[in-house]
DNA sequence: ATTTTATGTCAGCGTTGTTGACATTCCAAG
DNA sequence: CTTGGAATGTCAACAACGCTGACATAAAAT
Protein backbone atom coordinates (compact mmCIF):
# COMPACT_ATOMS: atom_id res chain seq x y z
CA UNK A 1 0.00 0.00 0.00
CA UNK A 2 1.34 3.47 -0.91
CA UNK A 3 3.12 5.52 1.70
CA UNK A 4 2.68 9.28 1.41
CA UNK A 5 0.06 8.65 -1.24
CA UNK A 6 2.73 7.84 -3.81
CA UNK A 7 4.28 4.57 -2.76
CA UNK A 8 5.70 1.79 -4.87
CA UNK A 9 2.43 1.55 -6.76
CA UNK A 10 3.64 4.55 -8.84
CA UNK A 11 0.39 5.28 -10.59
CA UNK A 12 2.32 7.63 -12.88
CA UNK A 13 -0.37 10.28 -12.77
CA UNK A 14 2.43 12.77 -12.26
CA UNK A 15 3.61 12.07 -15.80
CA UNK A 16 0.47 13.11 -17.68
CA UNK A 17 0.72 15.78 -20.36
CA UNK A 18 -1.35 18.00 -18.12
CA UNK A 19 1.11 17.66 -15.24
CA UNK A 20 4.04 18.25 -17.57
CA UNK A 21 2.42 21.37 -18.94
CA UNK A 22 1.91 22.72 -15.44
CA UNK A 23 5.54 22.06 -14.66
CA UNK A 24 6.65 23.80 -17.83
CA UNK A 25 4.57 26.86 -17.08
CA UNK A 26 5.71 26.88 -13.46
CA UNK A 27 9.29 26.82 -14.66
CA UNK A 28 8.65 29.74 -16.99
CA UNK A 29 6.91 31.91 -14.41
CA UNK A 30 9.27 30.99 -11.60
CA UNK A 31 12.32 31.92 -13.63
CA UNK A 32 10.89 35.39 -14.00
CA UNK A 33 10.62 35.65 -10.24
CA UNK A 34 14.09 34.23 -9.90
CA UNK A 35 15.63 37.06 -11.92
CA UNK A 36 13.22 39.84 -10.98
CA UNK A 37 15.00 41.26 -7.95
CA UNK A 38 18.53 41.26 -9.38
CA UNK A 39 17.16 42.73 -12.61
CA UNK A 40 15.75 45.70 -10.73
CA UNK A 41 19.09 46.35 -9.06
CA UNK A 42 21.06 45.87 -12.27
CA UNK A 43 18.89 48.38 -14.07
CA UNK A 44 20.00 51.06 -11.59
CA UNK A 45 23.61 50.45 -12.54
CA UNK A 46 22.89 50.13 -16.26
CA UNK A 47 23.92 46.50 -16.24
CA UNK A 48 22.08 43.42 -17.40
CA UNK A 49 21.75 39.79 -16.45
CA UNK A 50 24.95 38.91 -18.23
CA UNK A 51 26.85 41.14 -15.82
CA UNK A 52 25.23 39.46 -12.86
CA UNK A 53 26.17 36.01 -14.11
CA UNK A 54 29.76 37.05 -14.68
CA UNK A 55 30.02 38.60 -11.22
CA UNK A 56 28.46 35.54 -9.63
CA UNK A 57 30.82 33.03 -11.13
CA UNK A 58 33.94 35.15 -10.71
CA UNK A 59 33.02 35.56 -7.06
CA UNK A 60 32.39 31.84 -6.90
CA UNK A 61 35.77 30.91 -8.33
CA UNK A 62 38.28 33.65 -7.64
CA UNK A 63 41.01 33.77 -10.24
CA UNK A 64 39.11 31.75 -12.82
CA UNK A 65 40.19 32.22 -16.41
CA UNK A 66 38.12 33.70 -19.20
CA UNK A 67 37.93 30.33 -20.86
CA UNK A 68 36.66 28.68 -17.72
CA UNK A 69 34.01 31.30 -17.39
CA UNK A 70 32.96 30.83 -21.00
CA UNK A 71 32.30 27.18 -20.56
CA UNK A 72 30.34 27.72 -17.36
CA UNK A 73 28.22 30.51 -18.79
CA UNK A 74 27.73 28.82 -22.14
CA UNK A 75 28.27 31.91 -24.27
CA UNK A 76 30.89 32.92 -26.83
CA UNK A 77 34.03 34.74 -25.86
CA UNK A 78 32.91 37.73 -27.91
CA UNK A 79 29.71 37.99 -25.96
CA UNK A 80 31.41 37.55 -22.61
CA UNK A 81 34.17 39.92 -23.61
CA UNK A 82 31.75 42.78 -24.08
CA UNK A 83 30.43 42.28 -20.58
CA UNK A 84 33.83 41.74 -18.98
CA UNK A 85 35.22 44.86 -20.62
CA UNK A 86 32.58 47.07 -19.05
CA UNK A 87 33.07 45.41 -15.66
CA UNK A 88 36.82 45.94 -15.87
CA UNK A 89 36.46 49.52 -17.08
CA UNK A 90 34.08 50.23 -14.23
CA UNK A 91 36.54 48.80 -11.73
CA UNK A 92 34.41 45.87 -10.58
CA UNK A 93 36.63 43.16 -12.01
CA UNK A 94 40.39 42.89 -12.22
CA UNK A 95 42.05 40.89 -14.97
CA UNK A 96 45.55 39.61 -14.23
CA UNK A 97 47.85 37.96 -16.74
CA UNK A 98 48.56 34.38 -15.79
CA UNK A 99 51.88 33.65 -14.12
CA UNK A 100 52.35 30.13 -15.37
CA UNK A 101 50.61 30.73 -18.71
CA UNK A 102 50.73 34.35 -19.65
CA UNK A 103 48.09 33.93 -22.34
CA UNK A 104 45.48 33.38 -19.70
CA UNK A 105 43.70 36.15 -17.88
CA UNK A 106 42.70 35.44 -14.31
CA UNK A 107 39.66 37.28 -13.09
CA UNK A 108 39.06 38.72 -9.63
CA UNK A 109 36.40 40.90 -8.09
CA UNK A 110 37.56 44.22 -6.70
CA UNK A 111 36.08 45.61 -3.50
CA UNK A 112 33.41 47.36 -5.54
CA UNK A 113 32.77 44.17 -7.49
CA UNK A 114 32.28 42.19 -4.31
CA UNK A 115 29.90 44.85 -3.06
CA UNK A 116 27.67 44.70 -6.12
CA UNK A 117 27.82 40.93 -6.23
CA UNK A 118 26.74 40.82 -2.60
CA UNK A 119 23.89 43.21 -3.23
CA UNK A 120 22.63 41.09 -6.12
CA UNK A 121 23.16 37.82 -4.31
CA UNK A 122 21.36 38.97 -1.21
CA UNK A 123 18.32 40.00 -3.20
CA UNK A 124 18.21 36.70 -5.06
CA UNK A 125 18.88 34.66 -1.94
CA UNK A 126 16.17 36.46 -0.03
CA UNK A 127 13.55 35.32 -2.51
CA UNK A 128 15.00 31.84 -2.63
CA UNK A 129 15.09 31.62 1.14
CA UNK A 130 11.45 32.68 1.38
CA UNK A 131 10.47 30.10 -1.20
CA UNK A 132 12.48 27.37 0.54
CA UNK A 133 11.00 28.22 3.89
CA UNK A 134 7.47 28.25 2.50
CA UNK A 135 7.91 24.92 0.76
CA UNK A 136 9.92 23.09 3.41
CA UNK A 137 13.00 20.88 3.28
CA UNK A 138 11.34 17.89 1.62
CA UNK A 139 10.09 20.06 -1.21
CA UNK A 140 13.50 21.68 -1.55
CA UNK A 141 15.15 18.30 -1.92
CA UNK A 142 12.68 17.40 -4.67
CA UNK A 143 13.16 20.78 -6.33
CA UNK A 144 16.89 20.21 -6.61
CA UNK A 145 16.48 16.65 -7.80
CA UNK A 146 14.19 17.63 -10.66
CA UNK A 147 16.38 20.58 -11.67
CA UNK A 148 19.47 18.41 -11.78
CA UNK A 149 17.68 15.80 -13.86
CA UNK A 150 16.62 18.52 -16.26
CA UNK A 151 20.12 19.78 -17.09
CA UNK A 152 21.92 18.74 -20.25
CA UNK A 153 24.46 16.02 -19.50
CA UNK A 154 27.65 18.03 -19.89
CA UNK A 155 26.18 20.94 -17.97
CA UNK A 156 25.17 18.65 -15.13
CA UNK A 157 28.73 17.42 -14.90
CA UNK A 158 29.96 21.00 -14.55
CA UNK A 159 27.26 21.78 -12.04
CA UNK A 160 28.05 18.81 -9.84
CA UNK A 161 31.74 19.62 -9.93
CA UNK A 162 30.97 23.19 -8.91
CA UNK A 163 28.44 22.06 -6.36
CA UNK A 164 30.74 19.70 -4.55
CA UNK A 165 33.77 21.98 -4.36
CA UNK A 166 36.43 23.13 -6.74
CA UNK A 167 39.49 20.91 -7.11
CA UNK B 1 10.22 12.49 16.44
CA UNK B 2 10.94 13.42 12.81
CA UNK B 3 9.29 11.49 10.02
CA UNK B 4 11.25 11.18 6.78
CA UNK B 5 14.30 12.50 8.53
CA UNK B 6 13.03 16.07 8.34
CA UNK B 7 10.10 16.22 10.70
CA UNK B 8 8.94 19.06 12.92
CA UNK B 9 12.45 19.46 14.30
CA UNK B 10 13.29 21.47 11.14
CA UNK B 11 17.00 21.92 11.70
CA UNK B 12 16.96 24.55 8.94
CA UNK B 13 20.19 23.32 7.41
CA UNK B 14 18.44 23.59 4.06
CA UNK B 15 18.38 27.37 4.46
CA UNK B 16 22.12 27.98 4.66
CA UNK B 17 23.71 30.36 2.17
CA UNK B 18 25.52 27.38 0.73
CA UNK B 19 22.27 25.54 0.07
CA UNK B 20 20.70 28.66 -1.40
CA UNK B 21 23.65 29.14 -3.71
CA UNK B 22 23.35 25.60 -4.95
CA UNK B 23 19.67 26.15 -5.61
CA UNK B 24 20.39 29.35 -7.50
CA UNK B 25 22.98 27.69 -9.69
CA UNK B 26 20.76 24.67 -10.24
CA UNK B 27 18.01 27.01 -11.39
CA UNK B 28 20.36 28.73 -13.80
CA UNK B 29 21.73 25.55 -15.36
CA UNK B 30 18.38 23.77 -15.40
CA UNK B 31 16.73 26.62 -17.24
CA UNK B 32 19.28 26.21 -19.98
CA UNK B 33 18.29 22.56 -20.29
CA UNK B 34 14.66 23.51 -20.14
CA UNK B 35 14.94 25.67 -23.25
CA UNK B 36 17.67 23.76 -25.10
CA UNK B 37 15.51 21.38 -27.13
CA UNK B 38 12.91 23.91 -28.28
CA UNK B 39 15.73 26.34 -29.08
CA UNK B 40 17.29 23.85 -31.46
CA UNK B 41 13.99 23.36 -33.26
CA UNK B 42 13.21 27.06 -33.37
CA UNK B 43 16.57 27.81 -34.94
CA UNK B 44 15.63 25.61 -37.90
CA UNK B 45 12.55 27.76 -38.53
CA UNK B 46 14.36 31.04 -37.84
CA UNK B 47 12.26 31.69 -34.80
CA UNK B 48 13.23 32.45 -31.21
CA UNK B 49 11.99 31.72 -27.72
CA UNK B 50 9.48 34.51 -27.88
CA UNK B 51 7.74 32.73 -30.75
CA UNK B 52 7.58 29.55 -28.73
CA UNK B 53 6.05 31.33 -25.78
CA UNK B 54 3.43 33.00 -27.95
CA UNK B 55 2.53 29.71 -29.64
CA UNK B 56 2.33 27.98 -26.29
CA UNK B 57 -0.06 30.41 -24.69
CA UNK B 58 -2.22 30.90 -27.77
CA UNK B 59 -2.57 27.13 -27.99
CA UNK B 60 -3.35 27.11 -24.31
CA UNK B 61 -6.09 29.72 -24.55
CA UNK B 62 -7.61 29.73 -28.03
CA UNK B 63 -9.06 33.08 -28.96
CA UNK B 64 -7.16 35.01 -26.30
CA UNK B 65 -6.62 38.69 -26.97
CA UNK B 66 -3.31 40.43 -27.48
CA UNK B 67 -3.78 42.23 -24.18
CA UNK B 68 -4.35 38.98 -22.34
CA UNK B 69 -1.26 37.50 -23.86
CA UNK B 70 0.79 40.56 -22.88
CA UNK B 71 -0.01 40.21 -19.24
CA UNK B 72 0.76 36.50 -19.25
CA UNK B 73 4.05 36.89 -21.06
CA UNK B 74 5.10 39.97 -19.13
CA UNK B 75 6.43 41.90 -22.10
CA UNK B 76 5.35 45.10 -23.79
CA UNK B 77 2.73 45.03 -26.51
CA UNK B 78 5.29 46.37 -28.96
CA UNK B 79 7.61 43.48 -28.28
CA UNK B 80 4.86 40.91 -28.58
CA UNK B 81 3.53 42.58 -31.69
CA UNK B 82 6.71 41.98 -33.62
CA UNK B 83 6.60 38.30 -32.83
CA UNK B 84 2.90 38.00 -33.58
CA UNK B 85 3.30 39.75 -36.90
CA UNK B 86 5.81 37.20 -38.15
CA UNK B 87 3.69 34.32 -36.90
CA UNK B 88 0.65 35.76 -38.68
CA UNK B 89 2.59 36.46 -41.88
CA UNK B 90 3.91 32.92 -41.84
CA UNK B 91 0.42 31.56 -41.43
CA UNK B 92 0.88 30.01 -38.01
CA UNK B 93 -1.47 32.33 -36.18
CA UNK B 94 -4.75 33.87 -37.21
CA UNK B 95 -5.86 37.23 -35.82
CA UNK B 96 -9.57 37.98 -35.84
CA UNK B 97 -11.10 41.32 -34.98
CA UNK B 98 -13.30 41.08 -31.90
CA UNK B 99 -17.05 40.87 -32.48
CA UNK B 100 -18.09 42.58 -29.29
CA UNK B 101 -15.15 44.98 -29.08
CA UNK B 102 -13.60 45.64 -32.44
CA UNK B 103 -10.43 47.05 -30.92
CA UNK B 104 -9.50 43.62 -29.70
CA UNK B 105 -7.75 40.97 -31.78
CA UNK B 106 -8.48 37.37 -30.94
CA UNK B 107 -5.67 34.94 -31.67
CA UNK B 108 -5.91 31.38 -32.95
CA UNK B 109 -3.38 28.82 -34.12
CA UNK B 110 -3.77 27.60 -37.69
CA UNK B 111 -3.15 23.99 -38.62
CA UNK B 112 0.51 24.83 -39.26
CA UNK B 113 0.69 26.71 -35.97
CA UNK B 114 -0.66 23.74 -34.06
CA UNK B 115 1.89 21.53 -35.79
CA UNK B 116 4.87 23.65 -34.76
CA UNK B 117 3.51 24.13 -31.27
CA UNK B 118 3.17 20.37 -30.95
CA UNK B 119 6.71 19.79 -32.18
CA UNK B 120 8.10 22.25 -29.67
CA UNK B 121 5.94 21.02 -26.84
CA UNK B 122 6.82 17.42 -27.42
CA UNK B 123 10.53 18.17 -27.28
CA UNK B 124 10.17 20.15 -24.07
CA UNK B 125 7.83 17.63 -22.51
CA UNK B 126 10.16 14.78 -23.35
CA UNK B 127 12.93 16.31 -21.28
CA UNK B 128 10.54 17.20 -18.52
CA UNK B 129 9.10 13.71 -18.51
CA UNK B 130 12.54 12.17 -18.26
CA UNK B 131 13.43 14.49 -15.38
CA UNK B 132 10.16 13.77 -13.60
CA UNK B 133 10.58 10.05 -14.04
CA UNK B 134 14.15 10.14 -12.79
CA UNK B 135 13.25 12.20 -9.74
CA UNK B 136 9.96 10.55 -8.84
CA UNK B 137 6.55 11.89 -7.83
CA UNK B 138 7.58 13.14 -4.39
CA UNK B 139 10.36 15.20 -5.85
CA UNK B 140 8.06 16.54 -8.54
CA UNK B 141 5.59 17.74 -5.94
CA UNK B 142 8.39 19.54 -4.13
CA UNK B 143 9.70 20.98 -7.36
CA UNK B 144 6.34 22.55 -8.12
CA UNK B 145 5.91 23.83 -4.58
CA UNK B 146 9.23 25.65 -4.61
CA UNK B 147 8.67 27.08 -8.07
CA UNK B 148 5.27 28.41 -7.10
CA UNK B 149 6.67 29.98 -3.96
CA UNK B 150 9.36 31.64 -6.05
CA UNK B 151 7.00 33.50 -8.39
CA UNK B 152 6.14 37.15 -7.90
CA UNK B 153 2.76 37.51 -6.25
CA UNK B 154 0.77 38.81 -9.20
CA UNK B 155 2.36 36.28 -11.51
CA UNK B 156 1.50 33.47 -9.13
CA UNK B 157 -2.12 34.53 -9.19
CA UNK B 158 -2.13 34.33 -13.00
CA UNK B 159 -0.36 31.01 -12.92
CA UNK B 160 -2.79 29.45 -10.47
CA UNK B 161 -5.73 30.72 -12.48
CA UNK B 162 -4.23 29.21 -15.62
CA UNK B 163 -3.25 26.06 -13.81
CA UNK B 164 -6.69 25.33 -12.46
CA UNK B 165 -8.65 25.96 -15.63
CA UNK B 166 -9.73 29.00 -17.58
CA UNK B 167 -13.04 30.57 -16.56
C1' DA C 1 60.76 26.74 -36.62
C1' DT C 2 56.17 25.76 -37.13
C1' DT C 3 51.72 24.81 -35.40
C1' DT C 4 48.35 25.10 -31.95
C1' DT C 5 46.09 27.33 -28.21
C1' DA C 6 44.31 31.22 -25.60
C1' DT C 7 42.89 35.64 -25.68
C1' DG C 8 41.27 39.74 -27.52
C1' DT C 9 39.43 43.26 -31.08
C1' DC C 10 36.49 44.87 -34.81
C1' DA C 11 32.60 44.58 -37.70
C1' DG C 12 28.12 43.13 -38.34
C1' DC C 13 23.77 40.63 -37.66
C1' DG C 14 19.38 38.65 -35.18
C1' DT C 15 16.19 38.23 -31.35
C1' DT C 16 13.78 40.40 -28.07
C1' DG C 17 13.44 43.59 -24.67
C1' DT C 18 12.45 48.90 -24.24
C1' DT C 19 9.99 54.01 -25.24
C1' DG C 20 7.66 57.20 -28.06
C1' DA C 21 4.30 58.43 -31.44
C1' DC C 22 0.08 57.39 -33.53
C1' DA C 23 -4.39 55.23 -35.40
C1' DT C 24 -8.56 53.04 -34.27
C1' DT C 25 -12.34 51.97 -31.44
C1' DC C 26 -15.28 52.20 -27.56
C1' DC C 27 -17.68 54.52 -23.98
C1' DA C 28 -19.17 58.04 -21.07
C1' DA C 29 -19.92 63.01 -19.90
C1' DG C 30 -21.80 66.89 -21.49
C1' DC D 1 -24.99 63.68 -30.81
C1' DT D 2 -20.59 65.13 -29.98
C1' DT D 3 -16.43 65.28 -27.84
C1' DG D 4 -12.78 63.72 -24.96
C1' DG D 5 -10.52 60.16 -22.65
C1' DA D 6 -9.35 55.24 -22.12
C1' DA D 7 -8.23 50.97 -24.21
C1' DT D 8 -6.18 48.46 -27.84
C1' DG D 9 -3.06 47.52 -31.28
C1' DT D 10 0.68 49.09 -34.89
C1' DC D 11 4.97 51.32 -36.53
C1' DA D 12 9.72 53.22 -35.71
C1' DA D 13 13.80 53.41 -33.40
C1' DC D 14 17.04 52.11 -29.77
C1' DA D 15 19.63 48.88 -26.34
C1' DA D 16 21.22 44.44 -24.39
C1' DC D 17 23.22 40.44 -25.49
C1' DG D 18 23.29 36.39 -27.98
C1' DC D 19 25.76 34.89 -32.59
C1' DT D 20 29.46 34.36 -36.68
C1' DG D 21 33.58 35.63 -39.17
C1' DA D 22 38.05 37.70 -39.81
C1' DC D 23 42.10 38.88 -37.82
C1' DA D 24 46.10 40.10 -34.37
C1' DT D 25 48.98 38.74 -30.69
C1' DA D 26 51.52 35.89 -27.68
C1' DA D 27 52.84 31.77 -25.57
C1' DA D 28 53.03 26.86 -25.47
C1' DA D 29 53.65 22.57 -27.65
C1' DT D 30 55.62 19.81 -31.20
PDB file of N, CA, C and O (backbone and C1' of nucleotides) in Angstrom, chain A residues 65-67 77-78 81 85 103-105, chain C residues 4-13:
ATOM      1  N   UNK A  65      39.786  31.637 -15.133  1.00  0.00           N
ATOM      2  CA  UNK A  65      40.188  32.216 -16.411  1.00  0.00           C
ATOM      3  C   UNK A  65      38.965  32.533 -17.259  1.00  0.00           C
ATOM      4  O   UNK A  65      37.866  32.038 -17.002  1.00  0.00           O
ATOM      5  N   UNK A  66      39.200  33.335 -18.289  1.00  0.00           N
ATOM      6  CA  UNK A  66      38.118  33.695 -19.198  1.00  0.00           C
ATOM      7  C   UNK A  66      37.530  32.441 -19.827  1.00  0.00           C
ATOM      8  O   UNK A  66      36.313  32.288 -19.929  1.00  0.00           O
ATOM      9  N   UNK A  67      38.391  31.545 -20.213  1.00  0.00           N
ATOM     10  CA  UNK A  67      37.934  30.328 -20.865  1.00  0.00           C
ATOM     11  C   UNK A  67      37.065  29.476 -19.947  1.00  0.00           C
ATOM     12  O   UNK A  67      36.054  28.925 -20.370  1.00  0.00           O
ATOM     13  N   UNK A  77      33.074  33.821 -26.470  1.00  0.00           N
ATOM     14  CA  UNK A  77      34.026  34.739 -25.860  1.00  0.00           C
ATOM     15  C   UNK A  77      33.735  36.182 -26.244  1.00  0.00           C
ATOM     16  O   UNK A  77      33.940  37.096 -25.451  1.00  0.00           O
ATOM     17  N   UNK A  78      33.224  36.371 -27.468  1.00  0.00           N
ATOM     18  CA  UNK A  78      32.910  37.728 -27.908  1.00  0.00           C
ATOM     19  C   UNK A  78      31.813  38.343 -27.061  1.00  0.00           C
ATOM     20  O   UNK A  78      31.837  39.524 -26.713  1.00  0.00           O
ATOM     21  N   UNK A  81      33.168  38.861 -23.613  1.00  0.00           N
ATOM     22  CA  UNK A  81      34.171  39.918 -23.608  1.00  0.00           C
ATOM     23  C   UNK A  81      33.554  41.294 -23.463  1.00  0.00           C
ATOM     24  O   UNK A  81      34.081  42.152 -22.756  1.00  0.00           O
ATOM     25  N   UNK A  85      34.558  43.588 -20.373  1.00  0.00           N
ATOM     26  CA  UNK A  85      35.223  44.856 -20.621  1.00  0.00           C
ATOM     27  C   UNK A  85      34.585  45.965 -19.807  1.00  0.00           C
ATOM     28  O   UNK A  85      35.263  46.762 -19.167  1.00  0.00           O
ATOM     29  N   UNK A 103      49.204  33.665 -21.413  1.00  0.00           N
ATOM     30  CA  UNK A 103      48.091  33.928 -22.336  1.00  0.00           C
ATOM     31  C   UNK A 103      46.791  34.070 -21.577  1.00  0.00           C
ATOM     32  O   UNK A 103      45.867  34.749 -21.999  1.00  0.00           O
ATOM     33  N   UNK A 104      46.730  33.395 -20.470  1.00  0.00           N
ATOM     34  CA  UNK A 104      45.485  33.384 -19.699  1.00  0.00           C
ATOM     35  C   UNK A 104      45.296  34.678 -18.921  1.00  0.00           C
ATOM     36  O   UNK A 104      46.254  35.311 -18.507  1.00  0.00           O
ATOM     37  N   UNK A 105      44.032  35.036 -18.767  1.00  0.00           N
ATOM     38  CA  UNK A 105      43.696  36.153 -17.882  1.00  0.00           C
ATOM     39  C   UNK A 105      42.919  35.600 -16.708  1.00  0.00           C
ATOM     40  O   UNK A 105      41.905  34.921 -16.895  1.00  0.00           O
TER      41      UNK A 105
ATOM     42  P    DT C   4      48.297  22.764 -36.617  1.00  0.00           P
ATOM     43  O5'  DT C   4      48.045  23.126 -35.083  1.00  0.00           O
ATOM     44  C5'  DT C   4      48.690  22.324 -34.094  1.00  0.00           C
ATOM     45  C4'  DT C   4      48.407  22.903 -32.722  1.00  0.00           C
ATOM     46  C3'  DT C   4      46.943  23.280 -32.493  1.00  0.00           C
ATOM     47  O3'  DT C   4      46.560  22.704 -31.256  1.00  0.00           O
ATOM     48  C1'  DT C   4      48.351  25.104 -31.949  1.00  0.00           C
ATOM     49  P    DT C   5      45.076  22.863 -30.685  1.00  0.00           P
ATOM     50  O5'  DT C   5      45.286  24.021 -29.604  1.00  0.00           O
ATOM     51  C5'  DT C   5      46.293  23.854 -28.614  1.00  0.00           C
ATOM     52  C4'  DT C   5      46.283  25.061 -27.700  1.00  0.00           C
ATOM     53  C3'  DT C   5      44.883  25.515 -27.297  1.00  0.00           C
ATOM     54  O3'  DT C   5      44.929  25.738 -25.905  1.00  0.00           O
ATOM     55  C1'  DT C   5      46.089  27.327 -28.207  1.00  0.00           C
ATOM     56  P    DA C   6      43.588  26.011 -25.065  1.00  0.00           P
ATOM     57  O5'  DA C   6      43.704  27.573 -24.789  1.00  0.00           O
ATOM     58  C5'  DA C   6      44.818  28.059 -24.075  1.00  0.00           C
ATOM     59  C4'  DA C   6      44.719  29.576 -24.011  1.00  0.00           C
ATOM     60  C3'  DA C   6      43.299  30.088 -23.769  1.00  0.00           C
ATOM     61  O3'  DA C   6      43.349  30.888 -22.593  1.00  0.00           O
ATOM     62  C1'  DA C   6      44.306  31.224 -25.602  1.00  0.00           C
ATOM     63  P    DT C   7      42.064  31.641 -22.083  1.00  0.00           P
ATOM     64  O5'  DT C   7      42.156  33.032 -22.837  1.00  0.00           O
ATOM     65  C5'  DT C   7      43.257  33.877 -22.576  1.00  0.00           C
ATOM     66  C4'  DT C   7      43.236  35.041 -23.526  1.00  0.00           C
ATOM     67  C3'  DT C   7      41.955  35.870 -23.496  1.00  0.00           C
ATOM     68  O3'  DT C   7      42.204  37.021 -22.708  1.00  0.00           O
ATOM     69  C1'  DT C   7      42.886  35.635 -25.677  1.00  0.00           C
ATOM     70  P    DG C   8      41.043  38.056 -22.394  1.00  0.00           P
ATOM     71  O5'  DG C   8      40.995  38.984 -23.694  1.00  0.00           O
ATOM     72  C5'  DG C   8      42.156  39.719 -24.043  1.00  0.00           C
ATOM     73  C4'  DG C   8      41.978  40.310 -25.425  1.00  0.00           C
ATOM     74  C3'  DG C   8      40.649  41.046 -25.617  1.00  0.00           C
ATOM     75  O3'  DG C   8      40.898  42.452 -25.624  1.00  0.00           O
ATOM     76  C1'  DG C   8      41.270  39.738 -27.517  1.00  0.00           C
ATOM     77  P    DT C   9      39.691  43.462 -25.899  1.00  0.00           P
ATOM     78  O5'  DT C   9      39.764  43.746 -27.463  1.00  0.00           O
ATOM     79  C5'  DT C   9      41.008  44.093 -28.052  1.00  0.00           C
ATOM     80  C4'  DT C   9      40.769  44.401 -29.534  1.00  0.00           C
ATOM     81  C3'  DT C   9      39.525  45.248 -29.787  1.00  0.00           C
ATOM     82  O3'  DT C   9      39.871  46.309 -30.663  1.00  0.00           O
ATOM     83  C1'  DT C   9      39.435  43.264 -31.081  1.00  0.00           C
ATOM     84  P    DC C  10      38.782  47.483 -30.893  1.00  0.00           P
ATOM     85  O5'  DC C  10      38.153  47.087 -32.311  1.00  0.00           O
ATOM     86  C5'  DC C  10      39.014  46.820 -33.413  1.00  0.00           C
ATOM     87  C4'  DC C  10      38.184  46.447 -34.628  1.00  0.00           C
ATOM     88  C3'  DC C  10      36.841  47.189 -34.698  1.00  0.00           C
ATOM     89  O3'  DC C  10      36.622  47.650 -36.018  1.00  0.00           O
ATOM     90  C1'  DC C  10      36.492  44.868 -34.813  1.00  0.00           C
ATOM     91  P    DA C  11      35.386  48.616 -36.325  1.00  0.00           P
ATOM     92  O5'  DA C  11      34.897  48.024 -37.734  1.00  0.00           O
ATOM     93  C5'  DA C  11      35.333  46.768 -38.232  1.00  0.00           C
ATOM     94  C4'  DA C  11      34.142  45.971 -38.749  1.00  0.00           C
ATOM     95  C3'  DA C  11      32.785  46.703 -38.713  1.00  0.00           C
ATOM     96  O3'  DA C  11      32.166  46.588 -39.982  1.00  0.00           O
ATOM     97  C1'  DA C  11      32.595  44.582 -37.697  1.00  0.00           C
ATOM     98  P    DG C  12      30.738  47.285 -40.262  1.00  0.00           P
ATOM     99  O5'  DG C  12      29.734  46.047 -40.159  1.00  0.00           O
ATOM    100  C5'  DG C  12      30.077  44.800 -40.750  1.00  0.00           C
ATOM    101  C4'  DG C  12      29.041  43.773 -40.359  1.00  0.00           C
ATOM    102  C3'  DG C  12      27.622  44.355 -40.265  1.00  0.00           C
ATOM    103  O3'  DG C  12      26.738  43.485 -40.928  1.00  0.00           O
ATOM    104  C1'  DG C  12      28.119  43.130 -38.344  1.00  0.00           C
ATOM    105  P    DC C  13      25.246  44.025 -41.293  1.00  0.00           P
ATOM    106  O5'  DC C  13      24.367  42.841 -40.711  1.00  0.00           O
ATOM    107  C5'  DC C  13      24.762  41.494 -40.958  1.00  0.00           C
ATOM    108  C4'  DC C  13      24.095  40.589 -39.953  1.00  0.00           C
ATOM    109  C3'  DC C  13      22.615  40.924 -39.714  1.00  0.00           C
ATOM    110  O3'  DC C  13      21.833  39.777 -39.950  1.00  0.00           O
ATOM    111  C1'  DC C  13      23.767  40.627 -37.665  1.00  0.00           C
TER     112       DC C  13
END
